[in-house]
Amino acid sequence: MVARNAEARLQELAIALPPPPTPFGAYVEAIQCGSLLFLSGMLPVVGHDPIFLGRVGEELAVLQGYDAARTACLSGLAAARSHLGPLNRIRSIAKLGVYIAAPGDFREHPKVADGASELLRDVFGAERVPPRVVLGVSSIPLGMPVEIELVLEIEP
C-alpha cells in the first residue's frame, strides 16, 4: 500500500514545515530501527525558540494547547523529513503520544491532543489517523506545555 502523497498535501494546505529541530541535550532527534522511525520527544519550538510556555489550563487556554500540539507535531514532521527525505516514504503512523503539562483537575486533554492528530489526518489522510496515548503531566522540559512522541512506519 502506497502512502498518500504527504508532500503534495503540505503544499495544498499551505503548510511550511519549520527547520528540523536540534537536540537540547545528549540525544538524537530520530533513529531508524528496521522499518520504524522513532522520533525523540518533539516540543513546540522553532529552532531552539519556544513558541509556547506554561501549563494548559493555567497560563494557557485549551486552544493554545491545541496550537502547541500542532506546532510540536510540525517539528516532528520536519525531523522525519530531515532523516528520510520526502515524507511520502511514511507508510503509517504507528504511534502518537501527546504529553500535556496541566494541573491535576484539567479534563480537556483530547481537545489539546487533536492539534497533533488533526494535522496528521490532514497530511496523511483519515485512513492514516494513528492510535494515540494522551497523558497529563506536571511538567515538560523547559517549561513547555506539550511534548509529542511519534513512531512512523516507513517504506525502504
GROMACS .gro file of N, CA and C in nm:
model
  468
    1MET      N    1   0.084  -0.118   0.000
    1MET     CA    2   0.000   0.000   0.000
    1MET      C    3   0.089   0.124   0.000
    2VAL      N    4   0.067   0.214  -0.092
    2VAL     CA    5   0.147   0.335  -0.103
    2VAL      C    6   0.082   0.445  -0.019
    3ALA      N    7   0.163   0.515   0.056
    3ALA     CA    8   0.112   0.623   0.141
    3ALA      C    9   0.060   0.738   0.055
    4ARG      N   10  -0.034   0.810   0.109
    4ARG     CA   11  -0.085   0.929   0.045
    4ARG      C   12   0.031   1.026   0.020
    5ASN      N   13   0.024   1.105  -0.082
    5ASN     CA   14   0.132   1.197  -0.115
    5ASN      C   15   0.137   1.312  -0.015
    6ALA      N   16   0.209   1.289   0.092
    6ALA     CA   17   0.216   1.386   0.202
    6ALA      C   18   0.278   1.518   0.158
    7GLU      N   19   0.379   1.513   0.075
    7GLU     CA   20   0.444   1.637   0.032
    7GLU      C   21   0.347   1.724  -0.048
    8ALA      N   22   0.268   1.663  -0.135
    8ALA     CA   23   0.169   1.739  -0.212
    8ALA      C   24   0.061   1.796  -0.120
    9ARG      N   25   0.020   1.719  -0.019
    9ARG     CA   26  -0.081   1.768   0.075
    9ARG      C   27  -0.030   1.888   0.154
   10LEU      N   28   0.097   1.884   0.194
   10LEU     CA   29   0.153   2.000   0.265
   10LEU      C   30   0.142   2.125   0.178
   11GLN      N   31   0.173   2.111   0.050
   11GLN     CA   32   0.163   2.225  -0.041
   11GLN      C   33   0.018   2.270  -0.058
   12GLU      N   34  -0.073   2.175  -0.077
   12GLU     CA   35  -0.215   2.208  -0.093
   12GLU      C   36  -0.269   2.283   0.028
   13LEU      N   37  -0.223   2.242   0.146
   13LEU     CA   38  -0.270   2.303   0.271
   13LEU      C   39  -0.191   2.428   0.309
   14ALA      N   40  -0.093   2.464   0.227
   14ALA     CA   41  -0.006   2.580   0.253
   14ALA      C   42   0.063   2.569   0.388
   15ILE      N   43   0.110   2.448   0.418
   15ILE     CA   44   0.182   2.423   0.543
   15ILE      C   45   0.330   2.418   0.512
   16ALA      N   46   0.405   2.508   0.572
   16ALA     CA   47   0.550   2.507   0.560
   16ALA      C   48   0.607   2.449   0.689
   17LEU      N   49   0.685   2.344   0.676
   17LEU     CA   50   0.747   2.286   0.794
   17LEU      C   51   0.857   2.378   0.846
   18PRO      N   52   0.874   2.381   0.978
   18PRO     CA   53   0.983   2.462   1.034
   18PRO      C   54   1.116   2.393   1.005
   19PRO      N   55   1.227   2.460   1.034
   19PRO     CA   56   1.355   2.391   1.023
   19PRO      C   57   1.355   2.269   1.115
   20PRO      N   58   1.426   2.163   1.078
   20PRO     CA   59   1.428   2.046   1.167
   20PRO      C   60   1.482   2.085   1.304
   21PRO      N   61   1.422   2.029   1.409
   21PRO     CA   62   1.470   2.063   1.543
   21PRO      C   63   1.609   2.006   1.568
   22THR      N   64   1.678   2.067   1.661
   22THR     CA   65   1.808   2.016   1.705
   22THR      C   66   1.798   1.986   1.853
   23PRO      N   67   1.876   1.889   1.900
   23PRO     CA   68   1.864   1.846   2.040
   23PRO      C   69   1.896   1.955   2.141
   24PHE      N   70   1.828   1.947   2.254
   24PHE     CA   71   1.855   2.034   2.368
   24PHE      C   72   1.953   1.967   2.464
   25GLY      N   73   1.996   1.845   2.433
   25GLY     CA   74   2.086   1.770   2.521
   25GLY      C   75   2.158   1.661   2.444
   26ALA      N   76   2.199   1.559   2.516
   26ALA     CA   77   2.279   1.449   2.459
   26ALA      C   78   2.188   1.338   2.406
   27TYR      N   79   2.129   1.361   2.291
   27TYR     CA   80   2.042   1.263   2.226
   27TYR      C   81   2.032   1.298   2.078
   28VAL      N   82   1.971   1.211   1.999
   28VAL     CA   83   1.946   1.239   1.858
   28VAL      C   84   1.795   1.258   1.839
   29GLU      N   85   1.758   1.328   1.735
   29GLU     CA   86   1.617   1.355   1.709
   29GLU      C   87   1.542   1.235   1.649
   30ALA      N   88   1.615   1.146   1.579
   30ALA     CA   89   1.548   1.034   1.513
   30ALA      C   90   1.645   0.917   1.501
   31ILE      N   91   1.589   0.797   1.511
   31ILE     CA   92   1.667   0.676   1.485
   31ILE      C   93   1.576   0.575   1.417
   32GLN      N   94   1.631   0.511   1.316
   32GLN     CA   95   1.555   0.411   1.242
   32GLN      C   96   1.594   0.273   1.291
   33CYS      N   97   1.493   0.192   1.321
   33CYS     CA   98   1.511   0.051   1.358
   33CYS      C   99   1.425  -0.030   1.263
   34GLY      N  100   1.488  -0.094   1.167
   34GLY     CA  101   1.413  -0.168   1.067
   34GLY      C  102   1.325  -0.074   0.988
   35SER      N  103   1.195  -0.104   0.984
   35SER     CA  104   1.102  -0.019   0.908
   35SER      C  105   1.035   0.086   0.996
   36LEU      N  106   1.085   0.103   1.118
   36LEU     CA  107   1.027   0.203   1.208
   36LEU      C  108   1.123   0.319   1.230
   37LEU      N  109   1.069   0.439   1.230
   37LEU     CA  110   1.145   0.560   1.263
   37LEU      C  111   1.090   0.612   1.395
   38PHE      N  112   1.176   0.614   1.497
   38PHE     CA  113   1.140   0.666   1.628
   38PHE      C  114   1.191   0.808   1.640
   39LEU      N  115   1.103   0.900   1.677
   39LEU     CA  116   1.143   1.038   1.696
   39LEU      C  117   1.152   1.068   1.845
   40SER      N  118   1.249   1.151   1.880
   40SER     CA  119   1.258   1.200   2.017
   40SER      C  120   1.134   1.283   2.047
   41GLY      N  121   1.114   1.313   2.172
   41GLY     CA  122   1.001   1.399   2.208
   41GLY      C  123   1.012   1.533   2.138
   42MET      N  124   0.906   1.572   2.071
   42MET     CA  125   0.904   1.697   1.996
   42MET      C  126   0.831   1.804   2.077
   43LEU      N  127   0.893   1.918   2.083
   43LEU     CA  128   0.841   2.031   2.160
   43LEU      C  129   0.789   2.140   2.067
   44PRO      N  130   0.704   2.230   2.116
   44PRO     CA  131   0.655   2.340   2.032
   44PRO      C  132   0.759   2.452   2.022
   45VAL      N  133   0.859   2.427   1.939
   45VAL     CA  134   0.969   2.521   1.920
   45VAL      C  135   0.994   2.542   1.771
   46VAL      N  136   1.060   2.650   1.740
   46VAL     CA  137   1.119   2.670   1.608
   46VAL      C  138   1.265   2.699   1.636
   47GLY      N  139   1.351   2.609   1.589
   47GLY     CA  140   1.491   2.614   1.629
   47GLY      C  141   1.499   2.578   1.776
   48HIS      N  142   1.557   2.665   1.853
   48HIS     CA  143   1.560   2.646   1.999
   48HIS      C  144   1.470   2.747   2.069
   49ASP      N  145   1.383   2.811   1.993
   49ASP     CA  146   1.297   2.913   2.050
   49ASP      C  147   1.157   2.858   2.079
   50PRO      N  148   1.118   2.856   2.207
   50PRO     CA  149   0.984   2.810   2.242
   50PRO      C  150   0.878   2.902   2.183
   51ILE      N  151   0.773   2.844   2.130
   51ILE     CA  152   0.660   2.920   2.079
   51ILE      C  153   0.554   2.934   2.189
   52PHE      N  154   0.548   2.837   2.277
   52PHE     CA  155   0.452   2.836   2.387
   52PHE      C  156   0.525   2.798   2.515
   53LEU      N  157   0.489   2.863   2.625
   53LEU     CA  158   0.541   2.829   2.758
   53LEU      C  159   0.425   2.828   2.856
   54GLY      N  160   0.431   2.741   2.953
   54GLY     CA  161   0.329   2.736   3.056
   54GLY      C  162   0.250   2.607   3.053
   55ARG      N  163   0.157   2.597   3.146
   55ARG     CA  164   0.073   2.478   3.156
   55ARG      C  165  -0.066   2.508   3.101
   56VAL      N  166  -0.119   2.410   3.028
   56VAL     CA  167  -0.254   2.424   2.972
   56VAL      C  168  -0.354   2.415   3.087
   57GLY      N  169  -0.446   2.509   3.091
   57GLY     CA  170  -0.543   2.514   3.199
   57GLY      C  171  -0.499   2.610   3.309
   58GLU      N  172  -0.380   2.663   3.296
   58GLU     CA  173  -0.333   2.768   3.388
   58GLU      C  174  -0.292   2.888   3.305
   59GLU      N  175  -0.165   2.894   3.263
   59GLU     CA  176  -0.118   3.007   3.183
   59GLU      C  177  -0.172   3.004   3.040
   60LEU      N  178  -0.206   2.886   2.991
   60LEU     CA  179  -0.253   2.871   2.853
   60LEU      C  180  -0.394   2.814   2.847
   61ALA      N  181  -0.471   2.862   2.750
   61ALA     CA  182  -0.605   2.810   2.725
   61ALA      C  183  -0.596   2.681   2.643
   62VAL      N  184  -0.706   2.609   2.635
   62VAL     CA  185  -0.711   2.484   2.559
   62VAL      C  186  -0.672   2.507   2.414
   63LEU      N  187  -0.721   2.613   2.351
   63LEU     CA  188  -0.688   2.641   2.211
   63LEU      C  189  -0.539   2.665   2.193
   64GLN      N  190  -0.475   2.731   2.289
   64GLN     CA  191  -0.329   2.749   2.282
   64GLN      C  192  -0.259   2.615   2.296
   65GLY      N  193  -0.312   2.527   2.379
   65GLY     CA  194  -0.256   2.392   2.391
   65GLY      C  195  -0.269   2.315   2.260
   66TYR      N  196  -0.384   2.329   2.195
   66TYR     CA  197  -0.407   2.268   2.063
   66TYR      C  198  -0.300   2.317   1.965
   67ASP      N  199  -0.279   2.448   1.962
   67ASP     CA  200  -0.180   2.506   1.872
   67ASP      C  201  -0.038   2.460   1.908
   68ALA      N  202  -0.011   2.443   2.036
   68ALA     CA  203   0.120   2.394   2.079
   68ALA      C  204   0.141   2.249   2.033
   69ALA      N  205   0.037   2.166   2.043
   69ALA     CA  206   0.047   2.027   1.997
   69ALA      C  207   0.069   2.023   1.846
   70ARG      N  208   0.000   2.108   1.773
   70ARG     CA  209   0.018   2.115   1.627
   70ARG      C  210   0.160   2.159   1.594
   71THR      N  211   0.210   2.260   1.664
   71THR     CA  212   0.346   2.310   1.640
   71THR      C  213   0.449   2.203   1.669
   72ALA      N  214   0.432   2.129   1.778
   72ALA     CA  215   0.524   2.021   1.812
   72ALA      C  216   0.520   1.911   1.705
   73CYS      N  217   0.401   1.883   1.655
   73CYS     CA  218   0.387   1.780   1.551
   73CYS      C  219   0.453   1.826   1.421
   74LEU      N  220   0.443   1.954   1.388
   74LEU     CA  221   0.513   2.007   1.270
   74LEU      C  222   0.664   1.987   1.285
   75SER      N  223   0.716   2.008   1.406
   75SER     CA  224   0.858   1.983   1.430
   75SER      C  225   0.890   1.836   1.409
   76GLY      N  226   0.799   1.749   1.449
   76GLY     CA  227   0.818   1.606   1.427
   76GLY      C  228   0.824   1.572   1.279
   77LEU      N  229   0.736   1.631   1.201
   77LEU     CA  230   0.739   1.606   1.056
   77LEU      C  231   0.868   1.662   0.995
   78ALA      N  232   0.914   1.776   1.045
   78ALA     CA  233   1.041   1.832   0.995
   78ALA      C  234   1.158   1.740   1.029
   79ALA      N  235   1.157   1.682   1.149
   79ALA     CA  236   1.262   1.588   1.188
   79ALA      C  237   1.257   1.463   1.101
   80ALA      N  238   1.136   1.414   1.074
   80ALA     CA  239   1.122   1.296   0.988
   80ALA      C  240   1.172   1.325   0.848
   81ARG      N  241   1.135   1.440   0.793
   81ARG     CA  242   1.181   1.476   0.659
   81ARG      C  243   1.333   1.488   0.656
   82SER      N  244   1.392   1.544   0.759
   82SER     CA  245   1.538   1.558   0.765
   82SER      C  246   1.606   1.421   0.764
   83HIS      N  247   1.545   1.324   0.828
   83HIS     CA  248   1.602   1.190   0.835
   83HIS      C  249   1.573   1.108   0.709
   84LEU      N  250   1.450   1.119   0.658
   84LEU     CA  251   1.403   1.032   0.549
   84LEU      C  252   1.418   1.090   0.410
   85GLY      N  253   1.415   1.221   0.400
   85GLY     CA  254   1.391   1.284   0.271
   85GLY      C  255   1.240   1.304   0.263
   86PRO      N  256   1.178   1.285   0.147
   86PRO     CA  257   1.035   1.312   0.132
   86PRO      C  258   0.949   1.235   0.232
   87LEU      N  259   0.849   1.303   0.284
   87LEU     CA  260   0.757   1.239   0.379
   87LEU      C  261   0.671   1.132   0.313
   88ASN      N  262   0.675   1.124   0.182
   88ASN     CA  263   0.599   1.021   0.111
   88ASN      C  264   0.647   0.881   0.146
   89ARG      N  265   0.764   0.869   0.206
   89ARG     CA  266   0.814   0.738   0.249
   89ARG      C  267   0.743   0.686   0.373
   90ILE      N  268   0.664   0.770   0.438
   90ILE     CA  269   0.592   0.727   0.558
   90ILE      C  270   0.472   0.644   0.516
   91ARG      N  271   0.472   0.519   0.558
   91ARG     CA  272   0.363   0.427   0.525
   91ARG      C  273   0.247   0.443   0.623
   92SER      N  274   0.280   0.455   0.751
   92SER     CA  275   0.176   0.474   0.852
   92SER      C  276   0.237   0.538   0.976
   93ILE      N  277   0.150   0.592   1.059
   93ILE     CA  278   0.192   0.645   1.188
   93ILE      C  279   0.157   0.536   1.290
   94ALA      N  280   0.260   0.471   1.342
   94ALA     CA  281   0.238   0.358   1.432
   94ALA      C  282   0.193   0.402   1.570
   95LYS      N  283   0.238   0.521   1.613
   95LYS     CA  284   0.202   0.568   1.747
   95LYS      C  285   0.215   0.719   1.755
   96LEU      N  286   0.121   0.779   1.822
   96LEU     CA  287   0.127   0.920   1.859
   96LEU      C  288   0.109   0.928   2.009
   97GLY      N  289   0.204   0.986   2.077
   97GLY     CA  290   0.192   1.014   2.220
   97GLY      C  291   0.188   1.164   2.239
   98VAL      N  292   0.094   1.211   2.320
   98VAL     CA  293   0.082   1.354   2.348
   98VAL      C  294   0.084   1.372   2.499
   99TYR      N  295   0.184   1.443   2.546
   99TYR     CA  296   0.202   1.469   2.689
   99TYR      C  297   0.174   1.617   2.711
  100ILE      N  298   0.084   1.645   2.804
  100ILE     CA  299   0.035   1.781   2.825
  100ILE      C  300   0.063   1.823   2.969
  101ALA      N  301   0.136   1.932   2.984
  101ALA     CA  302   0.157   1.989   3.117
  101ALA      C  303   0.029   2.061   3.157
  102ALA      N  304  -0.033   2.013   3.266
  102ALA     CA  305  -0.161   2.068   3.307
  102ALA      C  306  -0.181   2.043   3.456
  103PRO      N  307  -0.267   2.122   3.519
  103PRO     CA  308  -0.298   2.096   3.660
  103PRO      C  309  -0.377   1.966   3.675
  104GLY      N  310  -0.379   1.914   3.795
  104GLY     CA  311  -0.442   1.785   3.821
  104GLY      C  312  -0.590   1.778   3.790
  105ASP      N  313  -0.662   1.891   3.793
  105ASP     CA  314  -0.805   1.889   3.765
  105ASP      C  315  -0.839   1.918   3.619
  106PHE      N  316  -0.739   1.925   3.533
  106PHE     CA  317  -0.762   1.952   3.390
  106PHE      C  318  -0.828   1.831   3.326
  107ARG      N  319  -0.926   1.853   3.238
  107ARG     CA  320  -1.002   1.743   3.177
  107ARG      C  321  -1.009   1.749   3.024
  108GLU      N  322  -0.946   1.846   2.962
  108GLU     CA  323  -0.963   1.869   2.818
  108GLU      C  324  -0.847   1.812   2.735
  109HIS      N  325  -0.780   1.710   2.785
  109HIS     CA  326  -0.666   1.651   2.715
  109HIS      C  327  -0.693   1.616   2.569
  110PRO      N  328  -0.807   1.549   2.539
  110PRO     CA  329  -0.831   1.514   2.398
  110PRO      C  330  -0.837   1.634   2.305
  111LYS      N  331  -0.892   1.745   2.351
  111LYS     CA  332  -0.901   1.864   2.266
  111LYS      C  333  -0.763   1.920   2.234
  112VAL      N  334  -0.671   1.913   2.330
  112VAL     CA  335  -0.534   1.958   2.307
  112VAL      C  336  -0.465   1.864   2.210
  113ALA      N  337  -0.476   1.734   2.235
  113ALA     CA  338  -0.409   1.633   2.151
  113ALA      C  339  -0.457   1.636   2.007
  114ASP      N  340  -0.580   1.679   1.985
  114ASP     CA  341  -0.632   1.687   1.848
  114ASP      C  342  -0.550   1.782   1.761
  115GLY      N  343  -0.476   1.874   1.821
  115GLY     CA  344  -0.388   1.961   1.741
  115GLY      C  345  -0.287   1.880   1.662
  116ALA      N  346  -0.236   1.773   1.720
  116ALA     CA  347  -0.142   1.684   1.650
  116ALA      C  348  -0.218   1.586   1.562
  117SER      N  349  -0.322   1.523   1.616
  117SER     CA  350  -0.397   1.422   1.540
  117SER      C  351  -0.458   1.478   1.412
  118GLU      N  352  -0.516   1.596   1.422
  118GLU     CA  353  -0.581   1.655   1.304
  118GLU      C  354  -0.479   1.696   1.200
  119LEU      N  355  -0.362   1.742   1.242
  119LEU     CA  356  -0.256   1.772   1.145
  119LEU      C  357  -0.215   1.645   1.070
  120LEU      N  358  -0.193   1.537   1.143
  120LEU     CA  359  -0.154   1.412   1.078
  120LEU      C  360  -0.265   1.361   0.985
  121ARG      N  361  -0.389   1.374   1.027
  121ARG     CA  362  -0.502   1.335   0.940
  121ARG      C  363  -0.503   1.417   0.812
  122ASP      N  364  -0.483   1.548   0.826
  122ASP     CA  365  -0.488   1.636   0.709
  122ASP      C  366  -0.374   1.607   0.612
  123VAL      N  367  -0.257   1.573   0.664
  123VAL     CA  368  -0.140   1.549   0.578
  123VAL      C  369  -0.141   1.409   0.520
  124PHE      N  370  -0.177   1.308   0.600
  124PHE     CA  371  -0.165   1.169   0.557
  124PHE      C  372  -0.297   1.103   0.521
  125GLY      N  373  -0.409   1.166   0.554
  125GLY     CA  374  -0.540   1.111   0.522
  125GLY      C  375  -0.606   1.045   0.642
  126ALA      N  376  -0.739   1.042   0.640
  126ALA     CA  377  -0.816   0.988   0.752
  126ALA      C  378  -0.784   0.842   0.777
  127GLU      N  379  -0.747   0.769   0.673
  127GLU     CA  380  -0.714   0.627   0.689
  127GLU      C  381  -0.582   0.606   0.762
  128ARG      N  382  -0.506   0.712   0.782
  128ARG     CA  383  -0.376   0.703   0.850
  128ARG      C  384  -0.377   0.766   0.990
  129VAL      N  385  -0.496   0.803   1.041
  129VAL     CA  386  -0.501   0.860   1.176
  129VAL      C  387  -0.447   0.754   1.272
  130PRO      N  388  -0.349   0.791   1.354
  130PRO     CA  389  -0.283   0.691   1.436
  130PRO      C  390  -0.355   0.662   1.568
  131PRO      N  391  -0.320   0.549   1.629
  131PRO     CA  392  -0.360   0.531   1.768
  131PRO      C  393  -0.281   0.632   1.850
  132ARG      N  394  -0.334   0.671   1.965
  132ARG     CA  395  -0.260   0.769   2.044
  132ARG      C  396  -0.276   0.743   2.194
  133VAL      N  397  -0.178   0.794   2.263
  133VAL     CA  398  -0.180   0.798   2.409
  133VAL      C  399  -0.175   0.944   2.447
  134VAL      N  400  -0.265   0.987   2.535
  134VAL     CA  401  -0.268   1.126   2.579
  134VAL      C  402  -0.258   1.125   2.732
  135LEU      N  403  -0.158   1.196   2.782
  135LEU     CA  404  -0.136   1.199   2.927
  135LEU      C  405  -0.117   1.341   2.976
  136GLY      N  406  -0.170   1.369   3.093
  136GLY     CA  407  -0.142   1.494   3.161
  136GLY      C  408  -0.024   1.471   3.256
  137VAL      N  409   0.068   1.565   3.256
  137VAL     CA  410   0.186   1.556   3.341
  137VAL      C  411   0.205   1.689   3.414
  138SER      N  412   0.285   1.686   3.520
  138SER     CA  413   0.302   1.809   3.597
  138SER      C  414   0.396   1.908   3.529
  139SER      N  415   0.493   1.858   3.453
  139SER     CA  416   0.581   1.950   3.382
  139SER      C  417   0.643   1.881   3.262
  140ILE      N  418   0.688   1.963   3.168
  140ILE     CA  419   0.755   1.919   3.046
  140ILE      C  420   0.884   2.000   3.037
  141PRO      N  421   0.989   1.943   2.978
  141PRO     CA  422   1.116   2.014   2.973
  141PRO      C  423   1.103   2.159   2.926
  142LEU      N  424   1.182   2.243   2.989
  142LEU     CA  425   1.196   2.384   2.954
  142LEU      C  426   1.068   2.465   2.975
  143GLY      N  427   0.974   2.409   3.050
  143GLY     CA  428   0.851   2.482   3.080
  143GLY      C  429   0.749   2.485   2.968
  144MET      N  430   0.764   2.396   2.871
  144MET     CA  431   0.671   2.394   2.758
  144MET      C  432   0.545   2.317   2.792
  145PRO      N  433   0.434   2.345   2.722
  145PRO     CA  434   0.306   2.285   2.758
  145PRO      C  435   0.280   2.146   2.700
  146VAL      N  436   0.350   2.109   2.593
  146VAL     CA  437   0.319   1.986   2.522
  146VAL      C  438   0.447   1.922   2.471
  147GLU      N  439   0.449   1.789   2.471
  147GLU     CA  440   0.556   1.714   2.405
  147GLU      C  441   0.489   1.602   2.327
  148ILE      N  442   0.534   1.585   2.203
  148ILE     CA  443   0.476   1.486   2.112
  148ILE      C  444   0.577   1.374   2.089
  149GLU      N  445   0.527   1.251   2.088
  149GLU     CA  446   0.608   1.133   2.056
  149GLU      C  447   0.550   1.070   1.929
  150LEU      N  448   0.635   1.041   1.832
  150LEU     CA  449   0.591   0.978   1.709
  150LEU      C  450   0.676   0.856   1.678
  151VAL      N  451   0.607   0.748   1.634
  151VAL     CA  452   0.673   0.632   1.578
  151VAL      C  453   0.612   0.612   1.440
  152LEU      N  454   0.696   0.612   1.337
  152LEU     CA  455   0.649   0.606   1.199
  152LEU      C  456   0.695   0.478   1.132
  153GLU      N  457   0.606   0.414   1.056
  153GLU     CA  458   0.646   0.301   0.972
  153GLU      C  459   0.683   0.360   0.835
  154ILE      N  460   0.800   0.323   0.788
  154ILE     CA  461   0.847   0.380   0.662
  154ILE      C  462   0.872   0.273   0.558
  155GLU      N  463   0.864   0.314   0.434
  155GLU     CA  464   0.898   0.227   0.322
  155GLU      C  465   1.048   0.226   0.305
  156PRO      N  466   1.103   0.117   0.258
  156PRO     CA  467   1.251   0.112   0.238
  156PRO      C  468   1.299   0.212   0.136
   0.00000   0.00000   0.00000
